[in-house]
Short mmCIF file of C-alpha atoms in Angstrom, two decimals:
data_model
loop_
_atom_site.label_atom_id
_atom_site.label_comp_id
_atom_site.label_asym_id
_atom_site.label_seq_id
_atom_site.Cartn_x
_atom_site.Cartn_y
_atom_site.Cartn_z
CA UNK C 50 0.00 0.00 0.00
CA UNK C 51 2.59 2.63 1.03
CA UNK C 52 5.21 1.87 -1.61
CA UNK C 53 2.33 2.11 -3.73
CA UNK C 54 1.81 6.01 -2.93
CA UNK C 55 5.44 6.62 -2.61
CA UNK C 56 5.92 5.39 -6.43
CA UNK C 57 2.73 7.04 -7.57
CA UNK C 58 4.04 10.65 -5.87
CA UNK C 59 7.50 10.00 -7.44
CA UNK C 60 6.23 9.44 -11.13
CA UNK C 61 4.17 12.52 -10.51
CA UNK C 62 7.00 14.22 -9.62
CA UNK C 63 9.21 12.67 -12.52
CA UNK C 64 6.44 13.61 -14.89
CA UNK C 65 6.12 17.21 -13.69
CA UNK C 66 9.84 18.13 -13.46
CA UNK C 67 9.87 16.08 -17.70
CA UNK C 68 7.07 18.16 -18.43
CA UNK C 69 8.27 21.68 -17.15
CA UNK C 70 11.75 21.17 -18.36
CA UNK C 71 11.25 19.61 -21.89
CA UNK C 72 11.63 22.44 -24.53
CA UNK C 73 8.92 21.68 -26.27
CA UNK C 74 5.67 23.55 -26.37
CA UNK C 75 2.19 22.40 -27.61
CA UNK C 76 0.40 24.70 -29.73
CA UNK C 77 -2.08 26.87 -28.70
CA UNK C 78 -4.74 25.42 -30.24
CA UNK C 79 -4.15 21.89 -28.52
CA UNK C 80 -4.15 23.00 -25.40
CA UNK C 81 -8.39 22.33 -25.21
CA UNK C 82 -7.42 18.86 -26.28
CA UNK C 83 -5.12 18.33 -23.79
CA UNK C 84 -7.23 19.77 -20.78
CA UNK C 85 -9.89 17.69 -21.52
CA UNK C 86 -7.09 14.87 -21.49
CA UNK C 87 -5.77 15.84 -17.83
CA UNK C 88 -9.28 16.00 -17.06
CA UNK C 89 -10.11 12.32 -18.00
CA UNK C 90 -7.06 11.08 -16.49
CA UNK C 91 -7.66 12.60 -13.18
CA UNK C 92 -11.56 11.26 -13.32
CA UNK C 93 -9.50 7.57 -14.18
CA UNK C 94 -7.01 8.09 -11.11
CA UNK C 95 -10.09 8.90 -8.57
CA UNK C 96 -11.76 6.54 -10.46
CA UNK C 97 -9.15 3.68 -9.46
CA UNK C 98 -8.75 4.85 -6.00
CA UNK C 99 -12.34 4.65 -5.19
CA UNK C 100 -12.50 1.38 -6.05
CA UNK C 101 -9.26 0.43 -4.17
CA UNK C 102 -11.11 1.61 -1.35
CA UNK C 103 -14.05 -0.23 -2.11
CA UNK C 104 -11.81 -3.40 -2.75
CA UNK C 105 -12.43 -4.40 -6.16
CA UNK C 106 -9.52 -2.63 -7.70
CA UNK C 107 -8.45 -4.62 -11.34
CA UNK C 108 -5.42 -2.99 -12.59
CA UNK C 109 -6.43 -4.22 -16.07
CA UNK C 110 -9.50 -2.25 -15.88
CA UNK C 111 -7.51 0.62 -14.76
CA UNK C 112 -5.03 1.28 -17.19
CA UNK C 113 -7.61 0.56 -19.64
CA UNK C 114 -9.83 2.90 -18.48
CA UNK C 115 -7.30 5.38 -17.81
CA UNK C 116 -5.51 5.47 -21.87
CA UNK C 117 -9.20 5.29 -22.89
CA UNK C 118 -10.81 8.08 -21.31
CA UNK C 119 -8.03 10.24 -22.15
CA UNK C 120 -8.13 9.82 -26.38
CA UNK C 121 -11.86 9.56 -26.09
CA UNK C 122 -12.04 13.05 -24.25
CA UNK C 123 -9.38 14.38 -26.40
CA UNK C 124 -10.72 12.67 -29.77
CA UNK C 125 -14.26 14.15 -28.77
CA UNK C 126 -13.34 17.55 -28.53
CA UNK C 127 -11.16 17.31 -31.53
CA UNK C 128 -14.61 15.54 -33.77
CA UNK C 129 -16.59 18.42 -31.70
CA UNK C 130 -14.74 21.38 -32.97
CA UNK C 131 -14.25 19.96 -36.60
CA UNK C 132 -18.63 19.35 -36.36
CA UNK C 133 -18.63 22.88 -34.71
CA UNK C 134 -20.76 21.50 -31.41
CA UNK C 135 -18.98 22.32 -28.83
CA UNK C 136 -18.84 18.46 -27.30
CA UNK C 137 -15.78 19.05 -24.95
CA UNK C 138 -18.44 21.23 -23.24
CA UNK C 139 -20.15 17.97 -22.74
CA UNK C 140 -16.94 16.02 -22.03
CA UNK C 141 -16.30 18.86 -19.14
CA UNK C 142 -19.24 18.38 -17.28
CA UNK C 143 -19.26 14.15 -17.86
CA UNK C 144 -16.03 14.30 -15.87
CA UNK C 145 -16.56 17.02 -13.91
CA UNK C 146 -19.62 15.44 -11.98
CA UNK C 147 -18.34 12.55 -11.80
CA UNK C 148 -15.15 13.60 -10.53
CA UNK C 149 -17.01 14.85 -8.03
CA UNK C 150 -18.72 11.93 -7.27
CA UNK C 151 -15.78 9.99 -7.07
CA UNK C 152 -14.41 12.48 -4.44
CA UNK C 153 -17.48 12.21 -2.70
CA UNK C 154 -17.60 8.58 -2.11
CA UNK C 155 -13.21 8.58 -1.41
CA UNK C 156 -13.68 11.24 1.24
CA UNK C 157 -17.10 8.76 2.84
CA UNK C 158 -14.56 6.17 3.08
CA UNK C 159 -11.77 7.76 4.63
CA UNK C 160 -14.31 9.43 7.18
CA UNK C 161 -15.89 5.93 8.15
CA UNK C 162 -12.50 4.27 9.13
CA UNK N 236 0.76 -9.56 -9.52
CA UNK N 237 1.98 -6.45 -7.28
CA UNK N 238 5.04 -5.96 -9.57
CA UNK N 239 2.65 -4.79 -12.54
CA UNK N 240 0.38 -3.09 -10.16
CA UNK N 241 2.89 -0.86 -9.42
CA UNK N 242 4.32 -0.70 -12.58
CA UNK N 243 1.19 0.59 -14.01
CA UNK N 244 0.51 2.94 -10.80
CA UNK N 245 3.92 4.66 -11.88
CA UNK N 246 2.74 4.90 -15.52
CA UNK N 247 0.23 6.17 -14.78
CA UNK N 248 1.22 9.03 -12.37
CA UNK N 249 4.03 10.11 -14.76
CA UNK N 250 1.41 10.21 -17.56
CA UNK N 251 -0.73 12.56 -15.75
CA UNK N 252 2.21 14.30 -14.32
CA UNK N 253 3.47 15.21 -17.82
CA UNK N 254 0.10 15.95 -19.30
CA UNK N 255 -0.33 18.53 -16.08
CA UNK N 256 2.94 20.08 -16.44
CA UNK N 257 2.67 20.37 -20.35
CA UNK N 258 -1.17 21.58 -19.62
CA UNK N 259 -0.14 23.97 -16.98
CA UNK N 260 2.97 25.71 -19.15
CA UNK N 261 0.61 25.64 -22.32
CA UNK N 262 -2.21 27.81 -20.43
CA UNK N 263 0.60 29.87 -18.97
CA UNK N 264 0.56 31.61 -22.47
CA UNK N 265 -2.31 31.96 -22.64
CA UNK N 266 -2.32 35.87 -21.99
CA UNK N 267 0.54 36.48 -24.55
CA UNK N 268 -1.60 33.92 -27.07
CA UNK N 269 -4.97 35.31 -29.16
CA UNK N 270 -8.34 34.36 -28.55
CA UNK N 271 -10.48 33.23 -31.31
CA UNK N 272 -13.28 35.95 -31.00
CA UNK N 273 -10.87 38.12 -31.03
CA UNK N 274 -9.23 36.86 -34.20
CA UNK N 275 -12.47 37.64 -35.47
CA UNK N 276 -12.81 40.38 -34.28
CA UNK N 277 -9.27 41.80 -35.59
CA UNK N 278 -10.11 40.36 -38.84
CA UNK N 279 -12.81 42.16 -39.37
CA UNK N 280 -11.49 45.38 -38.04
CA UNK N 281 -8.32 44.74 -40.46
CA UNK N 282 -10.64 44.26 -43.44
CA UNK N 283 -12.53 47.98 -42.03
CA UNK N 284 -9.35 49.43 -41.69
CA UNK N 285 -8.02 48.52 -45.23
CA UNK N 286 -10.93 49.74 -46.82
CA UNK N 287 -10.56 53.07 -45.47
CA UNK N 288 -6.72 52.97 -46.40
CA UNK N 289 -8.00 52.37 -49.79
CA UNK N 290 -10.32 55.13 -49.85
CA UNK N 291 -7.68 57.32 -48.10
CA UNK N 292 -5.26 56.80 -50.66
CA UNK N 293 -7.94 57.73 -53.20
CA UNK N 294 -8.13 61.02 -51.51
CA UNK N 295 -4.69 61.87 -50.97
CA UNK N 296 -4.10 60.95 -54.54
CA UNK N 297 -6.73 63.49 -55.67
CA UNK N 298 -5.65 66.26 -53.39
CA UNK N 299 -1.84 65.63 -54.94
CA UNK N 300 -2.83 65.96 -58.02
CA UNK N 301 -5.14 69.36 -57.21
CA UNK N 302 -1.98 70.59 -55.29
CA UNK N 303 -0.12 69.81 -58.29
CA UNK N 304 -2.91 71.94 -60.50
CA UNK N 305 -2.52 74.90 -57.96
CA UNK N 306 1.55 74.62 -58.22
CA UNK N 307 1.02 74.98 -62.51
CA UNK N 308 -1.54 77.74 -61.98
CA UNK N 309 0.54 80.13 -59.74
CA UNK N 310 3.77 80.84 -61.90
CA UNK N 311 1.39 81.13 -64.70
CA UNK N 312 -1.38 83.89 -62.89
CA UNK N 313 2.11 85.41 -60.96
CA UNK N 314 3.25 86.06 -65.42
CA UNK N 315 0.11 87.05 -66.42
CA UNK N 316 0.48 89.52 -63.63
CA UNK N 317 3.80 90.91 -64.59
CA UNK N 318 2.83 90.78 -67.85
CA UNK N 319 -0.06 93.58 -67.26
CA UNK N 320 2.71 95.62 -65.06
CA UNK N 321 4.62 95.52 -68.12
CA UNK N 322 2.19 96.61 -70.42
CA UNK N 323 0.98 99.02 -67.72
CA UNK N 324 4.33 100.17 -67.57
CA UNK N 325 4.92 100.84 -71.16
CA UNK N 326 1.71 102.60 -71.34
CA UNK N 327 2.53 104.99 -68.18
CA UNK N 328 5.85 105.86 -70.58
CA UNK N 329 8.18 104.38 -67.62
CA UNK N 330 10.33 102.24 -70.08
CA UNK N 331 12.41 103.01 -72.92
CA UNK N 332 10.25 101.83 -76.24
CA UNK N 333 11.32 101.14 -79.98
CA UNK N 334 9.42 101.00 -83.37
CA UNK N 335 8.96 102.39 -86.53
CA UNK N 336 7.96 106.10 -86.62
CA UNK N 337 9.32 109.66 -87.65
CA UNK N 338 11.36 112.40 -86.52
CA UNK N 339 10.31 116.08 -86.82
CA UNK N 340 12.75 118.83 -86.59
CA UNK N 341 12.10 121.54 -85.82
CA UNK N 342 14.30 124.96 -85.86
CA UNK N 343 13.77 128.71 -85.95
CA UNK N 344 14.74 130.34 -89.99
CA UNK N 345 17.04 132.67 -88.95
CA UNK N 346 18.67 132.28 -85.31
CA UNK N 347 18.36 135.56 -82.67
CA UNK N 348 15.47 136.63 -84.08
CA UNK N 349 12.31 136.87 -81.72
CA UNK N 350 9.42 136.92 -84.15
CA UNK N 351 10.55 133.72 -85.52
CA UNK N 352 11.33 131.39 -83.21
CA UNK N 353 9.81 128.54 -82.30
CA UNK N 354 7.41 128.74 -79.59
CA UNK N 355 5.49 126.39 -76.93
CA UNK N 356 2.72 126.75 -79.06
CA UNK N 357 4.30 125.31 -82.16
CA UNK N 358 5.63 121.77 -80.53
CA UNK N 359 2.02 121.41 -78.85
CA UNK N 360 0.41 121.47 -81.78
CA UNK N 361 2.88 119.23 -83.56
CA UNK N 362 2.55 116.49 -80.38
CA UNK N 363 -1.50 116.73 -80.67
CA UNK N 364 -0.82 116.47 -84.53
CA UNK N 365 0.96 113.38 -83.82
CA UNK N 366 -1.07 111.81 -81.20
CA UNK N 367 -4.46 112.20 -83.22
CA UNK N 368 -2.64 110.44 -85.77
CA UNK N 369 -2.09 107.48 -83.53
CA UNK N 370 1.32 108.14 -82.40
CA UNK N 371 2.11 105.56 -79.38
CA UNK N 372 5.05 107.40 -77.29
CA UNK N 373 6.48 110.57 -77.68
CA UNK N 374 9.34 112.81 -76.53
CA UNK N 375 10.75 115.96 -77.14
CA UNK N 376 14.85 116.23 -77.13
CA UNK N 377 15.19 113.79 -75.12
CA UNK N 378 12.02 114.00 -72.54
CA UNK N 379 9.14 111.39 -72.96
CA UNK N 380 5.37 112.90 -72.69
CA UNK N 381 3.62 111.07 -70.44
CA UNK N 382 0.14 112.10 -68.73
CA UNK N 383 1.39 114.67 -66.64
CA UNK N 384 4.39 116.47 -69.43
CA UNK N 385 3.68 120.07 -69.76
CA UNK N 386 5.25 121.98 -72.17
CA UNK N 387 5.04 125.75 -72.24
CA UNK N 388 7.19 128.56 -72.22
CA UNK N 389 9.52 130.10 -69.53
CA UNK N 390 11.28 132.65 -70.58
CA UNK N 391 13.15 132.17 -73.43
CA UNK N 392 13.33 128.55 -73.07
CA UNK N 393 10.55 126.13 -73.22
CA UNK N 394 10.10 123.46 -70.02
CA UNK N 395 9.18 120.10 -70.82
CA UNK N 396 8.57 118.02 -67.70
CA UNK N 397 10.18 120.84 -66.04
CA UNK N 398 13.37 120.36 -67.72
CA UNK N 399 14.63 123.15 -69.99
CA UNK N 400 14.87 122.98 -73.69
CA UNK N 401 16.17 124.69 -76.77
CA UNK N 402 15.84 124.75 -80.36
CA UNK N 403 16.89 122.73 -82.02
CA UNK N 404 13.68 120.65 -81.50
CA UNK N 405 13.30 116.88 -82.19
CA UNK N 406 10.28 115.38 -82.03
CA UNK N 407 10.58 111.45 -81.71
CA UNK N 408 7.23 109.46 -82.56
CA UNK N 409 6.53 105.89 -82.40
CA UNK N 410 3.42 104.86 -84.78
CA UNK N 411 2.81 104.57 -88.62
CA UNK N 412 5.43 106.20 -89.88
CA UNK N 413 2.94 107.11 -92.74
CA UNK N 414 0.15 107.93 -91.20
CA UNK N 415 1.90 109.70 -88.68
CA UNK N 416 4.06 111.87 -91.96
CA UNK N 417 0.83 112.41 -93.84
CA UNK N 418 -0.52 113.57 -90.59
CA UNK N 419 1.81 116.81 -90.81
CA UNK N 420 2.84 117.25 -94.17
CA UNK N 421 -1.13 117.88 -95.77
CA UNK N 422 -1.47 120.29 -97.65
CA UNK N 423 -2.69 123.52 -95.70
CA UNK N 424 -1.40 121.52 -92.32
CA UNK N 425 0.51 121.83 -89.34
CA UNK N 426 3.91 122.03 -91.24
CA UNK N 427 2.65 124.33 -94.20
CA UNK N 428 1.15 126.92 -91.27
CA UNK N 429 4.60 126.76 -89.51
CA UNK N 430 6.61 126.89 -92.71
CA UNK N 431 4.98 130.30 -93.66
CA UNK N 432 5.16 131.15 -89.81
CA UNK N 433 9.26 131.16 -90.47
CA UNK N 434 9.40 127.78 -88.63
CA UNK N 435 12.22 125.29 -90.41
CA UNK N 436 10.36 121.79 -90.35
CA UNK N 437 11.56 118.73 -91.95
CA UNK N 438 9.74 115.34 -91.04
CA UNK N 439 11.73 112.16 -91.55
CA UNK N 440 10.35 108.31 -91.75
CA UNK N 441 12.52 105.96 -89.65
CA UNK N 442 12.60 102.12 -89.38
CA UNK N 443 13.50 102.64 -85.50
CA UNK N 444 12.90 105.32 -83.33
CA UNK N 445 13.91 104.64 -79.46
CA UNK N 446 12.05 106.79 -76.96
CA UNK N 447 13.67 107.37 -74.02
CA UNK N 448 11.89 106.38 -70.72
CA UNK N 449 10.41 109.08 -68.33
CA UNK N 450 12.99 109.68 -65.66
CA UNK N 451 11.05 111.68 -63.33
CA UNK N 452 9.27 110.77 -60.48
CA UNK N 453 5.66 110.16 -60.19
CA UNK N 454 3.90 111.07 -56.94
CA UNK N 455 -0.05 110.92 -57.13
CA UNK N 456 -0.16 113.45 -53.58
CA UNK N 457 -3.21 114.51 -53.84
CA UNK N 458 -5.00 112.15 -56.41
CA UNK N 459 -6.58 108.97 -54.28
CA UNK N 460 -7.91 106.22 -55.90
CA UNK N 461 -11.70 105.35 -55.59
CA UNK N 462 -12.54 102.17 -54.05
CA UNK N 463 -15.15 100.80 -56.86
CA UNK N 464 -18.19 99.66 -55.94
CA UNK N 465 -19.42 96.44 -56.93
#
């Protein structure tokens, strides 16, 4: 359990530091894309916790989920702005409430320990 | 089992840590980026503005070229002017003149004699002679007759423009030298009367005559001009 958070707060850190350090930028115009990206991922890594908590964590399911959700977000947007709808409105609030959710039902469990 | 689990937990956080970090520095610039409205927006202000810098171009282009009309107008009006001040000139008698025309002498018979010499009377009649025959300028030994010339006797002498004069006489005229001859020499005329008045006249056509220019000074002191009405 704990050398599972210790390696999940050192790739975030590797990540960050890659990320803030590489000298490449993305464009302007993918940065939607790649919101909506972060956003999915996040919703996959509550996602996982929650059901860690609730015990019936599959790591297959996981990582699945988690490469998933973020094209799908990302391709939706893209398909949204090429249809002109704005879908990554849509994909904002999917993930948005049930980020929330997610949160909801971590912080439950932690409080009931 | 756990080896993969954690495997994929460490994917997974660097994943999202990179995506952050690459999200995070990408909206950093966003203020130094341009919104899409307000491409729009400029666009359509840009496609305003160039239409006016068309139109203003048009205008300056057609003001240049007026300016350039008003450059070729004033050397040309600034001529004409000193063009009349010439002619006005000439006509006032202030500039030396040329042309065809004739020369009248005129001398007394017989020299100390009174009763025969030539008098005031005798070159005044010979200038109106020559002016009602369409003589253009005038002068008398050397002094032009303008507007204000008066000739008449002082003493012995005759004044002409207040400058003295004495016989021998030479009238200068610029006109038709034929006109101006026939003028004086018909028969019962000026010349005949003064010929049998003991006056020595001889008149004499000329290709050039050159009138001197009036070298006094004009001073209008008491003579105003009127402001026309119109």
């Amino acid at each position: 359990m704990w050398t599972g958070i210790i390696l999940a707060a050192a790739g975030l850190t590797v990540g960050i530091l890659v990320g803030l350090n590489v000298p490449l930028v993305l464009p302007q115009i993918y940065a939607q894309y790649l919101g909506l990206a972060v956003l999915a991922a996040l919703d996959s890594v509550f996602g996982g916790v929650r059901a860690a908590l609730e015990n019936h964590y599959d790591n297959h399911i996981f990582i699945t989920g988690f490469f998933s959700n973020i094209l799908l977000a990302a391709g939706l947007a893209y398909i949204g702005t090429k249809l002109g709808v704005p879908l990554s409105t849509a994909a904002v609030v999917a993930f948005g409430v049930r980020l929330f959710q997610n949160l909801a039902i971590i912080r439950r469990y932690l409080l009931k320990k | 089992m756990n080896k993969t689990l954690y495997i994929s937990i460490t994917l997974v956080s660097v994943v999202l840590g990179l995506m952050v970090a690459f999200q995070f520095r990408t909206a950093g610039r966003v203020d130094s980026g341009v919104p899409i409205d307000r491409v729009q927006l400029l666009t359509t202000e840009l496609k305003q503005l160039d239409k006016e810098y068309a139109t203003l171009v048009n205008e300056s282009k057609d003001l240049e070229q007026k300016l350039a009309q008003a450059e070729k107008g004033r050397p040309q009006a600034s001529q004409a002017v000193q063009e009349e001040l010439e002619k006005i000139r000439q006509l006032a008698g202030l500039t030396k003149l040329q042309g065809p025309g004739v020369e009248v002498n005129l001398s007394p018979l017989t020299k100390g004699e009174n009763l025969f010499t030539v008098r005031d009377e005798d070159l005044l009649r010979v200038i109106n002679e020559l002016r009602a025959a369409g003589a253009e300028a005038l002068a008398i030994n050397g002094q032009r007759i303008v507007a204000t010339s008066e000739i008449r006797l002082a003493g012995s002498f005759i004044d002409v423009n207040l400058t003295r004069i004495s016989a021998p006489y030479s009238v200068l005229a610029i006109g038709s030298p034929g006109q101006l001859e026939s003028a004086l020499l018909i028969k019962g005329g000026l010349v005949d009367t003064m010929r049998d008045w003991g006056v020595s006249v001889t008149v004499n056509k000329k290709e050039t005559v050159t009138v001197p220019a009036y070298t006094h000074r004009i001073n209008l002191e008491y003579a105003k001009p009127l402001k026309e009405e119109g």
